Tab-separated table of C-alpha atoms in Angstrom:
chain	number	residue	atom	x	y	z
A	1	GLN	CA	125.811	90.726	78.003
A	2	GLY	CA	124.270	88.882	75.080
A	3	CYS	CA	124.150	85.156	74.618
A	4	THR	CA	126.033	84.190	71.460
A	5	GLN	CA	126.166	80.440	71.973
A	6	LYS	CA	124.327	78.571	69.236
A	7	TYR	CA	122.166	75.562	69.967
A	8	ILE	CA	120.025	72.980	68.213
A	9	VAL	CA	116.614	71.991	69.597
A	10	LYS	CA	116.356	68.195	69.648
A	11	ASN	CA	113.175	67.842	71.703
A	12	TYR	CA	110.530	70.392	70.764
A	13	PHE	CA	108.101	69.155	73.425
A	14	TYR	CA	110.478	70.060	76.251
A	15	TYR	CA	111.564	73.230	74.471
A	16	TYR	CA	108.063	74.692	74.151
A	17	LEU	CA	106.887	73.288	77.489
A	18	PHE	CA	109.642	74.996	79.433
A	19	LYS	CA	109.622	78.185	77.356
A	20	PHE	CA	105.905	78.431	78.149
A	21	SER	CA	106.535	77.551	81.804
A	22	ALA	CA	109.173	80.297	82.035
A	23	ALA	CA	106.559	82.808	80.844
A	24	LEU	CA	104.425	81.860	83.876
A	25	GLY	CA	106.907	83.778	86.022
A	26	GLU	CA	106.924	86.949	83.919
A	27	GLU	CA	104.830	90.071	83.361
A	28	ILE	CA	102.568	88.501	80.746
A	29	PHE	CA	101.313	86.055	83.385
A	30	TYR	CA	101.014	88.584	86.204
A	31	ILE	CA	99.069	91.064	84.094
A	32	THR	CA	96.554	88.406	83.032
A	33	PHE	CA	96.144	85.892	85.862
A	34	LEU	CA	96.095	88.251	88.847
A	35	PRO	CA	93.364	90.517	87.375
A	36	PHE	CA	91.465	87.415	86.192
A	37	THR	CA	91.129	86.215	89.775
A	38	TYR	CA	89.811	89.633	90.823
A	39	TRP	CA	87.253	89.846	88.022
A	40	ASN	CA	86.079	86.253	87.976
A	41	ILE	CA	86.871	84.369	91.177
A	42	ASP	CA	87.048	86.236	94.476
A	43	HIS	CA	88.216	89.640	95.711
A	44	SER	CA	89.682	88.309	98.957
A	45	VAL	CA	91.682	85.633	97.097
A	46	SER	CA	93.062	88.212	94.681
A	47	ARG	CA	93.997	90.638	97.469
A	48	ARG	CA	95.950	87.991	99.346
A	49	MET	CA	97.764	86.828	96.226
A	50	ILE	CA	98.789	90.336	95.212
A	51	ILE	CA	100.072	91.267	98.663
A	52	VAL	CA	102.036	88.010	99.049
A	53	TRP	CA	103.378	88.280	95.488
A	54	SER	CA	104.624	91.853	95.947
A	55	ILE	CA	106.318	91.141	99.296
A	56	VAL	CA	107.947	87.926	98.073
A	57	MET	CA	109.158	89.486	94.832
A	58	TYR	CA	110.611	92.564	96.535
A	59	ILE	CA	112.595	90.420	98.960
A	60	GLY	CA	113.740	88.166	96.117
A	61	GLN	CA	114.886	91.004	93.867
A	62	VAL	CA	116.745	92.794	96.648
A	63	SER	CA	118.362	89.538	97.765
A	64	LYS	CA	119.796	89.066	94.274
A	65	ASP	CA	121.527	92.413	94.285
A	66	ILE	CA	122.808	92.001	97.828
A	67	LEU	CA	124.161	88.456	97.435
A	68	LYS	CA	125.470	89.063	93.885
A	69	TRP	CA	125.739	85.384	93.015
A	70	PRO	CA	126.475	84.994	89.293
A	71	ARG	CA	124.261	83.084	86.909
A	72	PRO	CA	125.516	79.803	85.390
A	73	LEU	CA	128.405	80.167	82.973
A	74	SER	CA	127.720	79.718	79.281
A	75	PRO	CA	129.317	77.397	78.227
A	76	PRO	CA	128.792	74.823	79.647
A	77	VAL	CA	125.076	75.717	79.903
A	78	VAL	CA	123.126	77.076	76.940
A	79	LYS	CA	121.164	80.223	77.767
A	80	LEU	CA	117.854	80.567	75.970
A	81	GLU	CA	117.061	84.048	77.312
A	82	MET	CA	118.747	87.394	76.862
A	83	ARG	CA	117.063	90.061	78.992
A	84	THR	CA	117.509	88.581	82.468
A	85	ASN	CA	121.109	87.543	81.841
A	86	ALA	CA	122.261	90.885	83.263
A	87	GLU	CA	120.719	90.014	86.646
A	88	TYR	CA	122.332	88.012	89.403
A	89	GLY	CA	121.132	84.479	90.003
A	90	MET	CA	120.439	83.723	93.664
A	91	PRO	CA	117.565	83.385	94.473
A	92	SER	CA	115.438	82.555	91.432
A	93	THR	CA	112.557	85.036	91.516
A	94	HIS	CA	110.714	82.901	88.957
A	95	ALA	CA	110.751	80.081	91.520
A	96	MET	CA	109.724	82.493	94.270
A	97	ALA	CA	106.833	83.967	92.299
A	98	ALA	CA	105.565	80.579	91.119
A	99	THR	CA	105.641	79.156	94.639
A	100	ALA	CA	104.032	82.241	96.171
A	101	ILE	CA	101.241	82.592	93.611
A	102	SER	CA	100.319	78.919	93.281
A	103	PHE	CA	100.315	78.087	96.980
A	104	SER	CA	98.728	81.371	98.131
A	105	PHE	CA	95.945	80.736	95.600
A	106	PHE	CA	95.568	77.185	96.897
A	107	ILE	CA	95.554	78.236	100.558
A	108	ALA	CA	93.142	81.132	99.967
A	109	THR	CA	90.621	79.055	98.008
A	110	THR	CA	90.739	75.707	99.799
A	111	ASN	CA	88.429	76.849	102.609
A	112	GLN	CA	86.112	78.896	100.386
A	113	TYR	CA	85.383	76.596	97.465
A	114	LYS	CA	84.470	72.961	97.224
A	115	TYR	CA	87.159	71.058	95.358
A	116	PRO	CA	89.362	68.103	96.333
A	117	PHE	CA	92.202	69.188	98.612
A	118	GLU	CA	94.592	66.762	96.900
A	119	LEU	CA	93.759	68.197	93.475
A	120	GLY	CA	94.501	71.764	94.574
A	121	LEU	CA	97.744	70.750	96.263
A	122	ALA	CA	98.853	68.786	93.198
A	123	ALA	CA	98.021	71.703	90.867
A	124	ALA	CA	100.047	74.137	92.983
A	125	PHE	CA	102.965	71.711	93.120
A	126	VAL	CA	102.916	71.016	89.366
A	127	PHE	CA	102.677	74.734	88.498
A	128	SER	CA	105.587	75.757	90.712
A	129	THR	CA	107.671	72.736	89.662
A	130	LEU	CA	107.250	73.480	85.948
A	131	VAL	CA	108.382	77.078	86.435
A	132	CYS	CA	111.350	75.973	88.549
A	133	LEU	CA	112.423	73.371	85.978
A	134	SER	CA	112.081	75.929	83.190
A	135	ARG	CA	114.811	78.049	84.808
A	136	LEU	CA	117.184	75.078	84.674
A	137	TYR	CA	116.235	74.172	81.111
A	138	THR	CA	116.715	77.733	79.842
A	139	GLY	CA	120.130	77.881	81.532
A	140	MET	CA	119.259	80.915	83.649
A	141	HIS	CA	119.699	79.387	87.113
A	142	THR	CA	121.518	76.689	89.010
A	143	VAL	CA	119.691	74.030	91.032
A	144	LEU	CA	120.714	75.909	94.188
A	145	ASP	CA	119.195	79.172	92.873
A	146	VAL	CA	115.875	77.448	92.229
A	147	ILE	CA	115.754	75.523	95.511
A	148	GLY	CA	116.758	78.650	97.417
A	149	GLY	CA	114.030	80.711	95.748
A	150	ALA	CA	111.329	78.121	96.415
A	151	LEU	CA	112.397	77.706	100.056
A	152	ILE	CA	112.526	81.462	100.716
A	153	SER	CA	109.064	81.833	99.223
A	154	ALA	CA	107.737	78.933	101.318
A	155	VAL	CA	109.162	80.438	104.510
A	156	LEU	CA	107.635	83.831	103.717
A	157	LEU	CA	104.258	82.186	103.074
A	158	VAL	CA	104.411	80.438	106.440
A	159	LEU	CA	105.316	83.709	108.172
A	160	LEU	CA	102.660	85.778	106.368
A	161	TYR	CA	99.776	83.332	106.591
A	162	PRO	CA	98.877	83.997	110.270
A	163	ALA	CA	98.724	87.734	109.504
A	164	TRP	CA	96.675	87.463	106.286
A	165	ASP	CA	93.363	88.486	107.804
A	166	THR	CA	94.891	91.301	109.851
A	167	ILE	CA	96.766	92.754	106.881
A	168	ASP	CA	93.681	92.445	104.677
A	169	HIS	CA	91.505	94.200	107.271
A	170	LEU	CA	93.963	97.077	107.652
A	171	LEU	CA	94.283	97.530	103.888
A	172	LEU	CA	90.518	97.786	103.549
A	173	THR	CA	89.661	99.913	106.565
A	174	SER	CA	92.636	102.018	107.676
A	175	PRO	CA	92.348	105.698	106.678
A	176	PHE	CA	96.114	105.709	106.188
A	177	CYS	CA	96.077	102.850	103.662
A	178	PRO	CA	96.264	104.956	100.442
A	179	LEU	CA	99.163	107.037	101.787
A	180	PHE	CA	100.980	103.960	103.085
A	181	ALA	CA	100.400	102.033	99.840
A	182	ILE	CA	102.015	104.795	97.748
A	183	VAL	CA	104.755	106.203	99.984
A	184	VAL	CA	106.314	102.968	101.259
A	185	PRO	CA	106.788	101.352	97.811
A	186	LEU	CA	108.187	104.604	96.407
A	187	VAL	CA	110.706	104.865	99.245
A	188	LEU	CA	111.738	101.249	98.670
A	189	CYS	CA	112.159	101.839	94.931
A	190	TYR	CA	114.228	104.999	95.317
A	191	ASN	CA	116.449	103.308	97.914
A	192	TYR	CA	116.975	100.119	95.937
A	193	PRO	CA	120.502	98.632	96.269
A	194	LYS	CA	122.922	100.250	93.835
A	195	LEU	CA	124.979	98.165	91.398
A	196	ASP	CA	128.135	98.913	89.427
A	197	TYR	CA	126.255	98.330	86.167
A	198	TYR	CA	122.647	98.516	85.018
A	199	SER	CA	120.395	95.591	85.850
A	200	PRO	CA	116.651	95.321	85.134
A	201	THR	CA	115.976	94.252	88.739
A	202	ARG	CA	115.242	97.786	89.965
A	203	GLY	CA	112.859	98.437	87.088
A	204	ASP	CA	111.115	95.093	87.564
A	205	THR	CA	110.793	95.730	91.300
A	206	THR	CA	109.295	99.148	90.631
A	207	THR	CA	106.827	97.578	88.208
A	208	ILE	CA	105.708	95.025	90.811
A	209	LEU	CA	105.461	97.470	93.707
A	210	GLY	CA	103.695	100.037	91.510
A	211	ALA	CA	101.063	97.539	90.379
A	212	ALA	CA	100.515	96.379	93.964
A	213	ALA	CA	100.269	99.991	95.183
A	214	GLY	CA	97.626	100.918	92.607
A	215	ALA	CA	95.655	97.745	93.310
A	216	THR	CA	95.818	98.338	97.072
A	217	VAL	CA	94.431	101.851	96.706
A	218	GLY	CA	91.716	100.354	94.527
A	219	PHE	CA	90.865	97.757	97.176
A	220	TRP	CA	90.538	100.493	99.792
A	221	LEU	CA	88.385	102.736	97.611
A	222	ASN	CA	86.060	99.893	96.684
A	223	ASN	CA	85.570	98.991	100.327
A	224	GLN	CA	85.014	102.591	101.386
A	225	TYR	CA	82.754	103.918	98.659
A	226	ALA	CA	81.321	101.048	96.626
A	227	ALA	CA	79.479	97.825	97.250
A	228	PRO	CA	81.446	94.699	96.339
A	229	ALA	CA	81.248	94.335	92.573
A	230	TYR	CA	81.231	90.548	92.571
A	231	PRO	CA	79.859	88.192	95.201
A	232	SER	CA	82.209	85.404	96.198
A	233	GLN	CA	79.824	82.939	94.553
A	234	SER	CA	80.167	84.592	91.138
A	235	PHE	CA	82.386	81.806	89.875
A	236	GLN	CA	82.690	78.442	91.572
A	237	PRO	CA	85.633	76.374	90.356
A	238	GLY	CA	84.396	73.014	89.224
A	239	PHE	CA	83.051	71.051	86.305
A	240	PRO	CA	80.993	71.160	84.252
A	241	LEU	CA	80.996	74.899	83.600
A	242	THR	CA	77.877	76.106	81.842
A	243	THR	CA	78.165	77.894	78.513
A	244	SER	CA	76.613	81.082	79.921
A	245	THR	CA	79.106	81.128	82.804
A	246	MET	CA	82.041	80.730	80.440
A	247	VAL	CA	80.731	83.489	78.184
A	248	PHE	CA	80.565	85.939	81.087
A	249	VAL	CA	83.978	84.863	82.399
A	250	LEU	CA	85.607	85.362	79.000
A	251	ALA	CA	83.760	88.632	78.368
A	252	ARG	CA	84.868	90.088	81.702
A	253	PHE	CA	88.426	89.009	81.040
A	254	PHE	CA	88.501	90.356	77.475
A	255	VAL	CA	87.047	93.749	78.443
A	256	GLY	CA	89.338	93.998	81.445
A	257	ILE	CA	92.543	93.054	79.676
A	258	VAL	CA	91.868	95.517	76.856
A	259	VAL	CA	91.463	98.313	79.415
A	260	VAL	CA	94.593	97.219	81.301
A	261	LEU	CA	96.779	97.066	78.188
A	262	LEU	CA	95.415	100.363	76.888
A	263	THR	CA	96.107	101.996	80.256
A	264	ARG	CA	99.662	100.711	80.253
A	265	TRP	CA	100.311	102.053	76.750
A	266	VAL	CA	98.728	105.468	77.379
A	267	MET	CA	100.371	106.046	80.770
A	268	LYS	CA	103.759	104.874	79.564
A	269	SER	CA	103.644	107.300	76.643
A	270	MET	CA	102.413	110.209	78.767
A	271	VAL	CA	104.819	109.756	81.675
A	272	LEU	CA	107.840	109.168	79.447
A	273	GLY	CA	106.882	112.205	77.412
A	274	MET	CA	106.720	114.414	80.509
A	275	LEU	CA	109.961	113.038	81.918
A	276	GLY	CA	111.668	113.457	78.545
A	277	TYR	CA	110.602	117.109	78.501
A	278	ARG	CA	111.712	117.587	82.114
A	279	TYR	CA	115.152	115.974	81.747
A	280	LYS	CA	115.731	116.840	78.085
A	281	PHE	CA	116.184	113.421	76.471
A	282	PRO	CA	114.596	111.765	73.420
A	283	LEU	CA	112.063	109.030	74.195
A	284	ARG	CA	114.137	106.399	72.404
A	285	ASP	CA	117.223	107.092	74.534
A	286	LEU	CA	117.455	103.799	76.427
A	287	GLU	CA	120.309	104.950	78.645
A	288	ALA	CA	118.340	107.978	79.816
A	289	ARG	CA	115.305	105.819	80.593
A	290	ARG	CA	117.480	103.676	82.855
A	291	ARG	CA	118.409	106.603	85.106
A	292	LEU	CA	116.944	106.477	88.616
A	293	GLU	CA	115.072	109.772	88.290
A	294	VAL	CA	113.401	108.507	85.116
A	295	GLU	CA	112.956	104.756	85.548
A	296	VAL	CA	111.311	104.793	88.972
A	297	PRO	CA	108.596	107.442	88.357
A	298	TYR	CA	107.879	106.222	84.827
A	299	LYS	CA	107.365	102.602	85.843
A	300	PHE	CA	105.718	103.325	89.181
A	301	VAL	CA	103.127	105.725	87.772
A	302	THR	CA	102.450	103.497	84.761
A	303	TYR	CA	101.878	100.303	86.705
A	304	SER	CA	100.123	101.866	89.688
A	305	SER	CA	97.659	103.219	87.122
A	306	VAL	CA	97.285	99.701	85.725
A	307	GLY	CA	96.597	98.291	89.194
A	308	PHE	CA	94.072	101.028	89.967
A	309	MET	CA	92.235	100.621	86.670
A	310	ALA	CA	92.059	96.836	87.088
A	311	THR	CA	90.500	97.044	90.544
A	312	VAL	CA	88.277	100.137	90.273
A	313	ILE	CA	87.459	101.170	86.706
A	314	VAL	CA	87.219	97.722	85.109
A	315	PRO	CA	84.648	96.453	87.681
A	316	LEU	CA	82.563	99.590	87.083
A	317	LEU	CA	82.782	98.975	83.350
A	318	HIS	CA	81.707	95.368	83.850
A	319	GLU	CA	78.698	96.565	85.796
A	320	LEU	CA	77.845	99.147	83.144
A	321	LEU	CA	78.017	96.500	80.414
A	322	GLY	CA	75.887	94.059	82.391
A	323	LEU	CA	78.654	91.465	82.725
A	324	LEU	CA	78.237	90.779	86.439
């Protein structure tokens, strides 16, 4: 359903602030920030964030399609987004992701790096609050949706935190980790709750679980067959940052993101091409690409490849280029 209601922007500061904040809960943020932490901050921090993010997002997406609470009516609200309007509203997965990522990053780094506790807590609170408020401003969620999403995410963080070290150890050392990391997400994707009409939630869930699966296999392989690419002291948050440090940080990020985006484009084209040949549909047939037998393998293979490249191939490339 498209949004046809016209609107006039009267405050461009709020408009661009909350449009930008909304993007902090979408793929463009995940595909940049999560790899950035792996390449430039700390492997253990990145692992914990990715695992928490994938669990929280899966529960949030499934909850939407089980509860089936509608989004706010327009009018009276003005909706500034189109794509997610087809999804149900409760809980807000933007609020869940923002809360999970910001506070898991804060919790994972507070004991490893020297920075003021109050500053880290305030940064996590401001980040998650901006994303939550953006969902109200853009007309995509009610206050209850946002509060519910943030609370569910907080509860899951509290429940997962005591098991962080155990889960991390198993993912790095268990011989069954690669099989578990691929099979379980695939089963969850293929058995996603069915709706009476198409919603992007299943595709988005497959994207998230695929990326986490590829990254998890990468974590395991790195621990089994390669020395850690970056010591935990490779980048210490704090000021002032030296020019040489910033150059290496930006170089690692630029090289990595180019590889990640190229991988996504190549794998998407290849997998869609093979599936189009198998099921006899043109690549531009959007309805065909939404079918279960097409959407799940195409997105899972594409994004698991992205996760694997980001955690295995990109670090090797960094080492080859002397960027460590």
